[in-house]
Coordinates of C-alpha atoms and ligand atoms in Angstrom, one line a residue:
X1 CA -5.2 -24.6 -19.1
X2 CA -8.1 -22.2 -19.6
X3 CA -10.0 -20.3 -16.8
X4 CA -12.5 -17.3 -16.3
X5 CA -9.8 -14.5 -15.1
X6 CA -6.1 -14.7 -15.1
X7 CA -4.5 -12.4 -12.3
X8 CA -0.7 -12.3 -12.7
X9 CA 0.9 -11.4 -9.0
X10 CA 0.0 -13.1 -5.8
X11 CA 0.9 -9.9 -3.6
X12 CA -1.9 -8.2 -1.4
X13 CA -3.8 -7.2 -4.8
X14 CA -3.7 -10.6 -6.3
X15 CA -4.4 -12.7 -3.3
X16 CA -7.7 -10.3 -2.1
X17 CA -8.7 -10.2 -5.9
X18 CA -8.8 -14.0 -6.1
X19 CA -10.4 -14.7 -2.8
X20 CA -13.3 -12.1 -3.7
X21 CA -14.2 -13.6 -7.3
X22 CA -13.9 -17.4 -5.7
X23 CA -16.7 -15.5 -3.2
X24 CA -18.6 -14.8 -6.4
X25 CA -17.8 -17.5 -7.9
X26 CA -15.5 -16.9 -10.9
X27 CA -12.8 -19.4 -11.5
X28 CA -9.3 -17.8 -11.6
X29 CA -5.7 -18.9 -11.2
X30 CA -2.9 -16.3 -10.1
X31 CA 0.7 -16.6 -12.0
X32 CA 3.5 -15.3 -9.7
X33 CA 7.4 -15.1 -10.7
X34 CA 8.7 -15.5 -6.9
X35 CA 8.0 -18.3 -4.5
X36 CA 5.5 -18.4 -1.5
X37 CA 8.2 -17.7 1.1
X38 CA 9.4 -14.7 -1.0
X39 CA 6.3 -13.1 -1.0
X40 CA 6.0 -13.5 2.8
X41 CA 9.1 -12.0 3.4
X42 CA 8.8 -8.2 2.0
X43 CA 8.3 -6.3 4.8
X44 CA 5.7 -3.8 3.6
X45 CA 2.7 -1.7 4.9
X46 CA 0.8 -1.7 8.2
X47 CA -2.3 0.3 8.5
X48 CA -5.2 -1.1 7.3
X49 CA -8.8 1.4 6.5
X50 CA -12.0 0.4 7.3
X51 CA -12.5 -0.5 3.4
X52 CA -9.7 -2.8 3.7
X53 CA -11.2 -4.8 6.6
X54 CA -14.5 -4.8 5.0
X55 CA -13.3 -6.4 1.9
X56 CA -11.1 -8.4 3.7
X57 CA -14.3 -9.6 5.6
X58 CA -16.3 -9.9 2.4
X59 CA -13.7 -12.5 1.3
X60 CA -13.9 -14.5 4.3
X61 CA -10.7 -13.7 5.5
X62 CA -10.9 -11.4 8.6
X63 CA -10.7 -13.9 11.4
X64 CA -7.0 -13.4 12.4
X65 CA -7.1 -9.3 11.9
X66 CA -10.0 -9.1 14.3
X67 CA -8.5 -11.1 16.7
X68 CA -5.2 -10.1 16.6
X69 CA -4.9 -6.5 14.8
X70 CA -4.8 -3.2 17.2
X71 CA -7.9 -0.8 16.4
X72 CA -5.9 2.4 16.5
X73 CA -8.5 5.7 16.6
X74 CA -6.1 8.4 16.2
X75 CA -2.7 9.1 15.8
X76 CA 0.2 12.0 16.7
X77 CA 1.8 14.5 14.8
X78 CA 5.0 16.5 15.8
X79 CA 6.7 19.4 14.8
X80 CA 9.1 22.7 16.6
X81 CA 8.4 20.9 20.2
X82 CA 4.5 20.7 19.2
X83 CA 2.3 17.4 19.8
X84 CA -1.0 17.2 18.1
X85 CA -3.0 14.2 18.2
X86 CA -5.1 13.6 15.3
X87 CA -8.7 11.7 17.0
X88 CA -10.3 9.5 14.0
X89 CA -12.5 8.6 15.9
X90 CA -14.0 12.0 17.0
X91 CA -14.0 13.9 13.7
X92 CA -15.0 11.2 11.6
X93 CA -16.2 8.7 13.3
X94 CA -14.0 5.5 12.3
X95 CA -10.4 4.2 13.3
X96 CA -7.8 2.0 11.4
X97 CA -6.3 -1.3 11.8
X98 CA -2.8 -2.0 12.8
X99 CA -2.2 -5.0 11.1
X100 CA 0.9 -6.1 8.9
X101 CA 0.7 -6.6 5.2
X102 CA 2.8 -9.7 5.7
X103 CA -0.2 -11.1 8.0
X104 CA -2.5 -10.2 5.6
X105 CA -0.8 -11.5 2.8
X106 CA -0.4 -15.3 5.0
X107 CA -4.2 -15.0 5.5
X108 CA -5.0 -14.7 2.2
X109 CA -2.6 -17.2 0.9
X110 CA -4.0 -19.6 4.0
X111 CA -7.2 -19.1 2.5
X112 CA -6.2 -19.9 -1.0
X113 CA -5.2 -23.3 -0.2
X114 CA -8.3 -23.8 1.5
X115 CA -10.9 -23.3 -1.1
X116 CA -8.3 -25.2 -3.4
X117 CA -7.6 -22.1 -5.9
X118 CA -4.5 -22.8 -8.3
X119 CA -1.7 -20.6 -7.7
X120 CA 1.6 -20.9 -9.6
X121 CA 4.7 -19.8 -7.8
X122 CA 8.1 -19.6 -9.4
X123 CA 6.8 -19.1 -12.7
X124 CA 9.1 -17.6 -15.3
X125 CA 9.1 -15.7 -17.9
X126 CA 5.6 -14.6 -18.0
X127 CA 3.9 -13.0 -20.9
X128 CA 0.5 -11.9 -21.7
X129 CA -1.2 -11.8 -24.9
X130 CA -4.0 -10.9 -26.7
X131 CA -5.8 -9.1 -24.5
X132 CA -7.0 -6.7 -27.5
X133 CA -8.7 -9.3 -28.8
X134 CA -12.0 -11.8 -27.1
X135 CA -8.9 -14.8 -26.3
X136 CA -6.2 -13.4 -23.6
X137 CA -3.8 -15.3 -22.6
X138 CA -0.9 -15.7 -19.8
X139 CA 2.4 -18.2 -21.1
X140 CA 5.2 -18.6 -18.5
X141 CA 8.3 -21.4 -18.3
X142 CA 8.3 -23.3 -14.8
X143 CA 11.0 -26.0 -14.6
X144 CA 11.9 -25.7 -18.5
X145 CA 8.6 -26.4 -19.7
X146 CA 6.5 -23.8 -21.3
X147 CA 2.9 -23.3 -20.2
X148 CA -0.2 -21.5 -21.3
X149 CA -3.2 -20.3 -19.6
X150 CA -6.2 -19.2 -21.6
X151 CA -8.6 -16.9 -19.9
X152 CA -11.7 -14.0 -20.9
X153 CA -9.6 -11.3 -19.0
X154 CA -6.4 -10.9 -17.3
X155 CA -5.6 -8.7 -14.6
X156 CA -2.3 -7.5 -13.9
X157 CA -1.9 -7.4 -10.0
X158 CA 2.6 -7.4 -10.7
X159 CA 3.2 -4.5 -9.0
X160 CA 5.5 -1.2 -10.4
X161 CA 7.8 -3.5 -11.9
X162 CA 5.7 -6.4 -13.4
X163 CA 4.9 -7.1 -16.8
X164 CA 1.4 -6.0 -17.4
X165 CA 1.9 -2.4 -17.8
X166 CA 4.8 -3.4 -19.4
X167 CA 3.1 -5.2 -22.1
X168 CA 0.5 -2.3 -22.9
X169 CA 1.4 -0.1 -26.3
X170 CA 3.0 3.2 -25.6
X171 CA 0.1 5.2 -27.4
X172 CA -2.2 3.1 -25.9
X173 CA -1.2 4.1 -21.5
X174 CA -0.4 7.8 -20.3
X175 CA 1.8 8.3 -16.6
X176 CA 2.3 10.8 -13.8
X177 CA 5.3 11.0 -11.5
X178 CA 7.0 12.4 -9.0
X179 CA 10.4 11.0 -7.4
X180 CA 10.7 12.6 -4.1
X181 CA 14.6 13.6 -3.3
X182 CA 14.7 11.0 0.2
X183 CA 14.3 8.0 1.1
X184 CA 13.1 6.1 4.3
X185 CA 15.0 4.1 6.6
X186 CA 12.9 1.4 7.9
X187 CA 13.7 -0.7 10.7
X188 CA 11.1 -3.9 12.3
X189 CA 12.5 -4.8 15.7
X190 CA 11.1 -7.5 17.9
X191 CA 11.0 -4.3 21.0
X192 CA 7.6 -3.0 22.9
X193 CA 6.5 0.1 20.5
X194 CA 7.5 3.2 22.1
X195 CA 3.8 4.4 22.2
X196 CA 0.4 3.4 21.9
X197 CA -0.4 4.9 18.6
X198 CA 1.9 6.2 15.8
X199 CA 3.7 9.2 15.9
X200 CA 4.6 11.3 12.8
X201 CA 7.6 13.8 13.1
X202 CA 8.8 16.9 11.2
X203 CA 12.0 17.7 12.8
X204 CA 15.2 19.2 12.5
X205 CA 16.7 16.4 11.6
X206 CA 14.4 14.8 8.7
X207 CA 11.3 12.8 9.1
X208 CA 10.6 10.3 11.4
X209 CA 7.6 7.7 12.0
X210 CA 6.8 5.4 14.8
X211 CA 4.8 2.8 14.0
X212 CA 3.9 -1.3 15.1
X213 CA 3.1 -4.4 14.2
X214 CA 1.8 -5.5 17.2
X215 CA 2.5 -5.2 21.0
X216 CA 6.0 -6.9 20.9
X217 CA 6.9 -5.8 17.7
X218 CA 7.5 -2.0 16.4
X219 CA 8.3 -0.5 12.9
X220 CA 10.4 2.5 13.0
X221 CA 11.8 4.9 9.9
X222 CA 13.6 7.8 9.4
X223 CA 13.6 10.1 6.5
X224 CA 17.4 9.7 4.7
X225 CA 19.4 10.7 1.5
X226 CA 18.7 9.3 -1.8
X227 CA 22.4 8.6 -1.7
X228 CA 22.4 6.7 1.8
X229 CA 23.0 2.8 1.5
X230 CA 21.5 0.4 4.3
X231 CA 24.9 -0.9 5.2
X232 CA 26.1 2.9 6.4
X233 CA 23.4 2.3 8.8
X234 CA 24.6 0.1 11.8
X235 CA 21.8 -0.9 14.6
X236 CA 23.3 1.8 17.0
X237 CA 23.7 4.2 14.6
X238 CA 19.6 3.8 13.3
X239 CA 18.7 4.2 17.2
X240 CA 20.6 7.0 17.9
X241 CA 19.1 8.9 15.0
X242 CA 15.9 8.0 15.6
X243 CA 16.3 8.4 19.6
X244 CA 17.1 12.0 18.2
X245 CA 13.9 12.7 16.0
X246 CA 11.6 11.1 19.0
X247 CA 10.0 13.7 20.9
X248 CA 11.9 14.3 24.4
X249 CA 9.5 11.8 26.3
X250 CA 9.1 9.3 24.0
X251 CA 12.5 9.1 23.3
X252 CA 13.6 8.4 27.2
X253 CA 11.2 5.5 26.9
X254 CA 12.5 4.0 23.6
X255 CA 13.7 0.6 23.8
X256 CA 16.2 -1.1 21.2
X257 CA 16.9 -3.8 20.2
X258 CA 18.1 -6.1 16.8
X259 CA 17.2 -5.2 13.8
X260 CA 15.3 -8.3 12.5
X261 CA 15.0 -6.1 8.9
X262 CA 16.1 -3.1 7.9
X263 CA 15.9 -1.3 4.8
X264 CA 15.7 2.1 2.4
X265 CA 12.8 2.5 0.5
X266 CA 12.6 5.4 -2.2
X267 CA 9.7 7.8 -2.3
X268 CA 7.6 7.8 -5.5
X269 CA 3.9 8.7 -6.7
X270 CA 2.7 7.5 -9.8
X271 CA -0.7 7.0 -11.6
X272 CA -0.6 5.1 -14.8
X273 CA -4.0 6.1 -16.7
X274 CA -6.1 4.2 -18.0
X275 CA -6.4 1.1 -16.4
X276 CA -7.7 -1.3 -18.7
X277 CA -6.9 -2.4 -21.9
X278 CA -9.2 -4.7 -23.8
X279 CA -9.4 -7.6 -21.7
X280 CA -6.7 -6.8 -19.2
X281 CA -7.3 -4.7 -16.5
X282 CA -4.6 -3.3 -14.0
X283 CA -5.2 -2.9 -10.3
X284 CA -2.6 -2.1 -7.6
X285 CA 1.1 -0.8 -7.4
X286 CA 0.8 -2.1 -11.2
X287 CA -1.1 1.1 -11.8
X288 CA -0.2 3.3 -9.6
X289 CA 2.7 4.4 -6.6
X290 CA 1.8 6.5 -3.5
X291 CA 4.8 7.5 -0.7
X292 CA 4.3 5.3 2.2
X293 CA 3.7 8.5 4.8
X294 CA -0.2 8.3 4.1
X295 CA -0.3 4.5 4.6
X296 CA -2.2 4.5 0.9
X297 CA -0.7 1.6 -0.8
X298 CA -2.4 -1.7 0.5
X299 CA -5.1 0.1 1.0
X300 CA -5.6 1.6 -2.8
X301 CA -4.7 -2.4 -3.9
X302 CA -7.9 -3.7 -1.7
X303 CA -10.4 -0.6 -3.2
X304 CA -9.1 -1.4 -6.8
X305 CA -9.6 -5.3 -6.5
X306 CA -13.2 -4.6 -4.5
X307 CA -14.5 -2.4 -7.9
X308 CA -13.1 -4.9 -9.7
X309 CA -14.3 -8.1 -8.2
X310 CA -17.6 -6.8 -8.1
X311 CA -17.6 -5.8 -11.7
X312 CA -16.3 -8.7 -13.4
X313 CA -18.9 -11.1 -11.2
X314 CA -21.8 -8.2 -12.4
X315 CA -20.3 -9.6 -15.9
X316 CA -20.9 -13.3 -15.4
X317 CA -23.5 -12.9 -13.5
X318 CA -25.4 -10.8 -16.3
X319 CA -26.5 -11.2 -19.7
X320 CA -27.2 -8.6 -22.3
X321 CA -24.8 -5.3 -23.0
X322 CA -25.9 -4.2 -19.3
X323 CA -23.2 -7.2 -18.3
X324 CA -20.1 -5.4 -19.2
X325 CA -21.2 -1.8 -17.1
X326 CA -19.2 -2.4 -14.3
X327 CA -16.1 -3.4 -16.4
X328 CA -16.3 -0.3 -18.8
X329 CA -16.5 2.1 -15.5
X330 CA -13.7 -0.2 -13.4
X331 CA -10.9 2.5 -14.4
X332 CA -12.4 5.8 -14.1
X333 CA -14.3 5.1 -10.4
X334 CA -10.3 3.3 -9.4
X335 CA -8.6 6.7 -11.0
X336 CA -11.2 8.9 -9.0
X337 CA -10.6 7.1 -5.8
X338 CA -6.4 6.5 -6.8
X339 CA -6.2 10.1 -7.3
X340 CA -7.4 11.2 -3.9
X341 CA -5.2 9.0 -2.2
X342 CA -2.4 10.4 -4.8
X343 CA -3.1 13.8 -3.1
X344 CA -3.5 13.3 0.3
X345 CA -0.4 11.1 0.0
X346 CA 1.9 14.0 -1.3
X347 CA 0.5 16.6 0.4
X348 CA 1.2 14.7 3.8
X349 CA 4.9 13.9 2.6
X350 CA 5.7 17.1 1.6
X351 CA 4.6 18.5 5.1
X352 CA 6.6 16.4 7.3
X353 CA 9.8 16.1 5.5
X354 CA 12.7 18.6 5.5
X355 CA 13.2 20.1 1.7
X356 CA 16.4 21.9 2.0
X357 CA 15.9 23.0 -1.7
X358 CA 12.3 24.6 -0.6
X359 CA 14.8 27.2 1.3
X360 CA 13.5 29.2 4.5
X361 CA 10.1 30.9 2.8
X362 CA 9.6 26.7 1.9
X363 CA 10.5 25.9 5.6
X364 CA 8.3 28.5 6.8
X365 CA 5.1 27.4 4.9
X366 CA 5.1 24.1 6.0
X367 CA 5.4 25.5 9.9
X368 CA 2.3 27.9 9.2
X369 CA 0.4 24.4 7.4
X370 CA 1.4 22.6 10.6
X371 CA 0.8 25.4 13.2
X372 CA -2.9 25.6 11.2
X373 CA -2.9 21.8 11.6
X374 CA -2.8 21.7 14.6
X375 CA -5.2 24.7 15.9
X376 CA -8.0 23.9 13.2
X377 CA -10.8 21.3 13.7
X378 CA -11.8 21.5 10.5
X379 CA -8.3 21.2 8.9
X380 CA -7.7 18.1 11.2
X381 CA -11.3 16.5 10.2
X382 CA -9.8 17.3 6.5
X383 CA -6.8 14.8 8.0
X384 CA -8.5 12.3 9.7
X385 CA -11.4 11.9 6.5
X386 CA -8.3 11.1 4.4
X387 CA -6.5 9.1 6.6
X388 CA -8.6 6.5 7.4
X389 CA -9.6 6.0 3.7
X390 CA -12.3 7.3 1.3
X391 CA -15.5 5.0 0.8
X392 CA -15.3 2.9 -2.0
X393 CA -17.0 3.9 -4.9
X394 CA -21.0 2.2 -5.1
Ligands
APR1 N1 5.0 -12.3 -13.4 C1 4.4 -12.7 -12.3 N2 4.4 -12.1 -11.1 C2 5.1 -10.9 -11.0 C3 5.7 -10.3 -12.1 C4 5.7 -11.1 -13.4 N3 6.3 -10.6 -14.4 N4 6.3 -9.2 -11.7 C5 6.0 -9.0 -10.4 N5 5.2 -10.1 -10.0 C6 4.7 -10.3 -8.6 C7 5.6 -9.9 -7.5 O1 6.6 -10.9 -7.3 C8 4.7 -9.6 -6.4 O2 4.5 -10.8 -5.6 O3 3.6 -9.5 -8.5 C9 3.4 -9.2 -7.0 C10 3.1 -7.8 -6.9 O4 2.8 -7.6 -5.5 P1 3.0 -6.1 -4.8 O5 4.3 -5.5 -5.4 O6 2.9 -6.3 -3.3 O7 1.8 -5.2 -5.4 P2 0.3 -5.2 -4.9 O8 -0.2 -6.6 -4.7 O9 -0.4 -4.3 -5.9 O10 0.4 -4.5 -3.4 C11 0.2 -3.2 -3.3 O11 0.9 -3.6 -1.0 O12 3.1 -4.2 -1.0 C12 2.2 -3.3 -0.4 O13 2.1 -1.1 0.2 C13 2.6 -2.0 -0.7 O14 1.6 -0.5 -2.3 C14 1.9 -1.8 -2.1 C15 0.6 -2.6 -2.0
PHB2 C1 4.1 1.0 8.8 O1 3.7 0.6 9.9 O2 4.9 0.4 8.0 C2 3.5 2.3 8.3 C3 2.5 2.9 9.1 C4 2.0 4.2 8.7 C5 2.6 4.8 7.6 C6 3.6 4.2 6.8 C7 4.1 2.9 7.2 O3 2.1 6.0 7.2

């Protein structure tokens, strides 16, 4: 098999990077390990920036989202009995998206099918090779047969665990990371959300978020131990806790219901630099891990795959040395972009979590960062610019 750019993963970062060069028109097949089904079931992200739904749009696969995602132009943050809401749309201008990864992630698979791009599922085994030299290529086992697929680049959309980043040389790849000492309890109920836009919450009692995936359906979390396992966590006991973290109001209002997931999630940022190699490129959680509390991950998938969609059709698109510009730059303008998001991520965890280790002068800073929060315009336009996504590099 042989085609113009090999993308290994069919998550979010795969899927959007494969519907954006069909829109340019470079062939490309996508290799994934798991099956359609699996993929559709992670329960992942939910807010989507207005980069997102641009380059969702650019692809040709917005219809859905704008019928059916909830514009959300601000959102609250809680702390000590205090209620701030954060108003997008007033100090910057622009509003998310509420709209769940998983729908995202059927639109874009929906799509594939449509314009009749190969994807392999179930694919084992996979390897990739040569991609220090001008012949790249992915090999993977599916049903006990081996197969080979011969490309000009590959680009490693397999997430933090994949084989990509995996496969680069040691010398070759430096990393960042920090491991964040919780976790989040996530629960997705079929129950009305117990407000109209997300609330964030420093209390007490750990972190809490209350967030949606549409009007029947809400996604709740608390912060918990590193140590805590999802089967300590009964229904009853996951609303009662998080009953106890909802402010006073919201909290009388809260309706329960089945879990229809529920899960821990540990907290992680990580930046793997650079992110090419030859011909492969990585794009994605295979470069790089934010915490969930900024809502940063799908979001930093879509900006890599838009610079690198638009670079790698600049490259068949062009001739001359001027074709491969957009290809050399790919990984510093992601990094410059990644690393914002990287910032804005941890800064926003480590001000709404409890730190016991940070001790009371800790505790203290983060209620005099929270009590400036929430009495500065500027430091909330600081918040809101940041939240609802940095514009993509030109
Ligand atoms: N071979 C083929 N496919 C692989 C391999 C492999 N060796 N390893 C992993 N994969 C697949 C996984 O099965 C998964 O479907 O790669 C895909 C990676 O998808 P994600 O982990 O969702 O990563 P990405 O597409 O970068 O999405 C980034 O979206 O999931 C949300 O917020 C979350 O930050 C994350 C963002
Ligand atoms: C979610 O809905 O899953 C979600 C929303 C906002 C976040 C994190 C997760 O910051």
């Amino acid at each position: 098999m042989r085609t113009q750019v090999a993308i290994v993963g069919a998550g979010p970062a795969g899927l959007l990077l494969g519907a954006l060069l069909h829109r340019h028109g470079v062939d490309n097949v996508i290799v994934e390990q798991r099956s359609p089904d699996y993929v559709l079931g992670r329960i992942r992200a939910g807010v989507l920036e207005q980069v997102t739904v641009g380059l969702l749009e650019e692809a040709g696969v917005a219809a859905r989202l704008h019928a059916e995602g909830l514009p959300h132009s601000g959102f609250d943050m809680c702390f000590a009995g205090q209620r701030q809401r954060i108003d997008l749309q007033r100090l910057v201008g622009k509003h998310v998206t509420v709209y769940g990864q998983t729908e995202v992630t059927r639109d874009l698979m929906d799509h594939r099918t449509a314009i009749g791009r190969q994807t392999v599922y179930d694919a084992q085994d996979v390897a990739v090779h040569g991609f220090d030299s001008a012949h790249p290529s992915v090999t993977w086992r599916e049903g006990g047969v081996a197969h080979e697929l011969q490309a000009d680049f590959i680009v490693g959309c397999d997430g933090f665990h994949g084989v990509c980043r995996a496969s680069v040389p040691a010398g070759a790849i430096q990393t960042f990371e920090k491991v964040y000492p919780f976790g989040w309890l996530g629960v997705l109920a079929d129950v009305p959300p117990v407000a109209h836009e997300l609330i964030y919450g420093n209390t007490e009692r750990g972190f809490m978020l209350a967030s949606m995936r549409s009007a029947t359906r809400s996604r709740y979390y608390v912060q918990c131990s590193l140590d805590d396992k999802v089967e300590n966590w009964s229904d009853d006991a996951f609303w009662d806790e998080f009953r106890r973290r909802l402010p006073a109001d919201d909290a009388a209002r809260l309706v329960t219901g089945p879990s229809i997931e529920k899960s821990i999630a540990p907290l992680r940022s990580f930046v793997a630099e650079p992110m090419r190699f030859g011909r492969l490129f990585l794009a994605g959680d295979a470069a790089h891990i934010v915490p969930p509390t900024g809502a940063k991950g799908l979001n930093l998938a879509a900006g890599d795959v838009g610079l690198l969609s638009r670079a790698l059709a600049e490259f068949y698109a062009s001739s001359g040395p001027a074709r491969s510009a957009g290809i050399d730059s790919y990984s510093q303008r992601a990094l410059a972009r990644v690393w914002k998001a990287e910032r804005f991520s941890w800064w926003f965890t480590s001000l709404m979590h409890q730190f016991p280790e940070n001790g009371a002068f800790g505790a203290r800073m983060q209620l005099a960062e929270l009590d400036y929060l929430f009495t500065s315009d500027a430091a909330q336009r600081v918040v809101a610019e940041n939240y609802v996504g940095l514009p993509l590099a030109a």
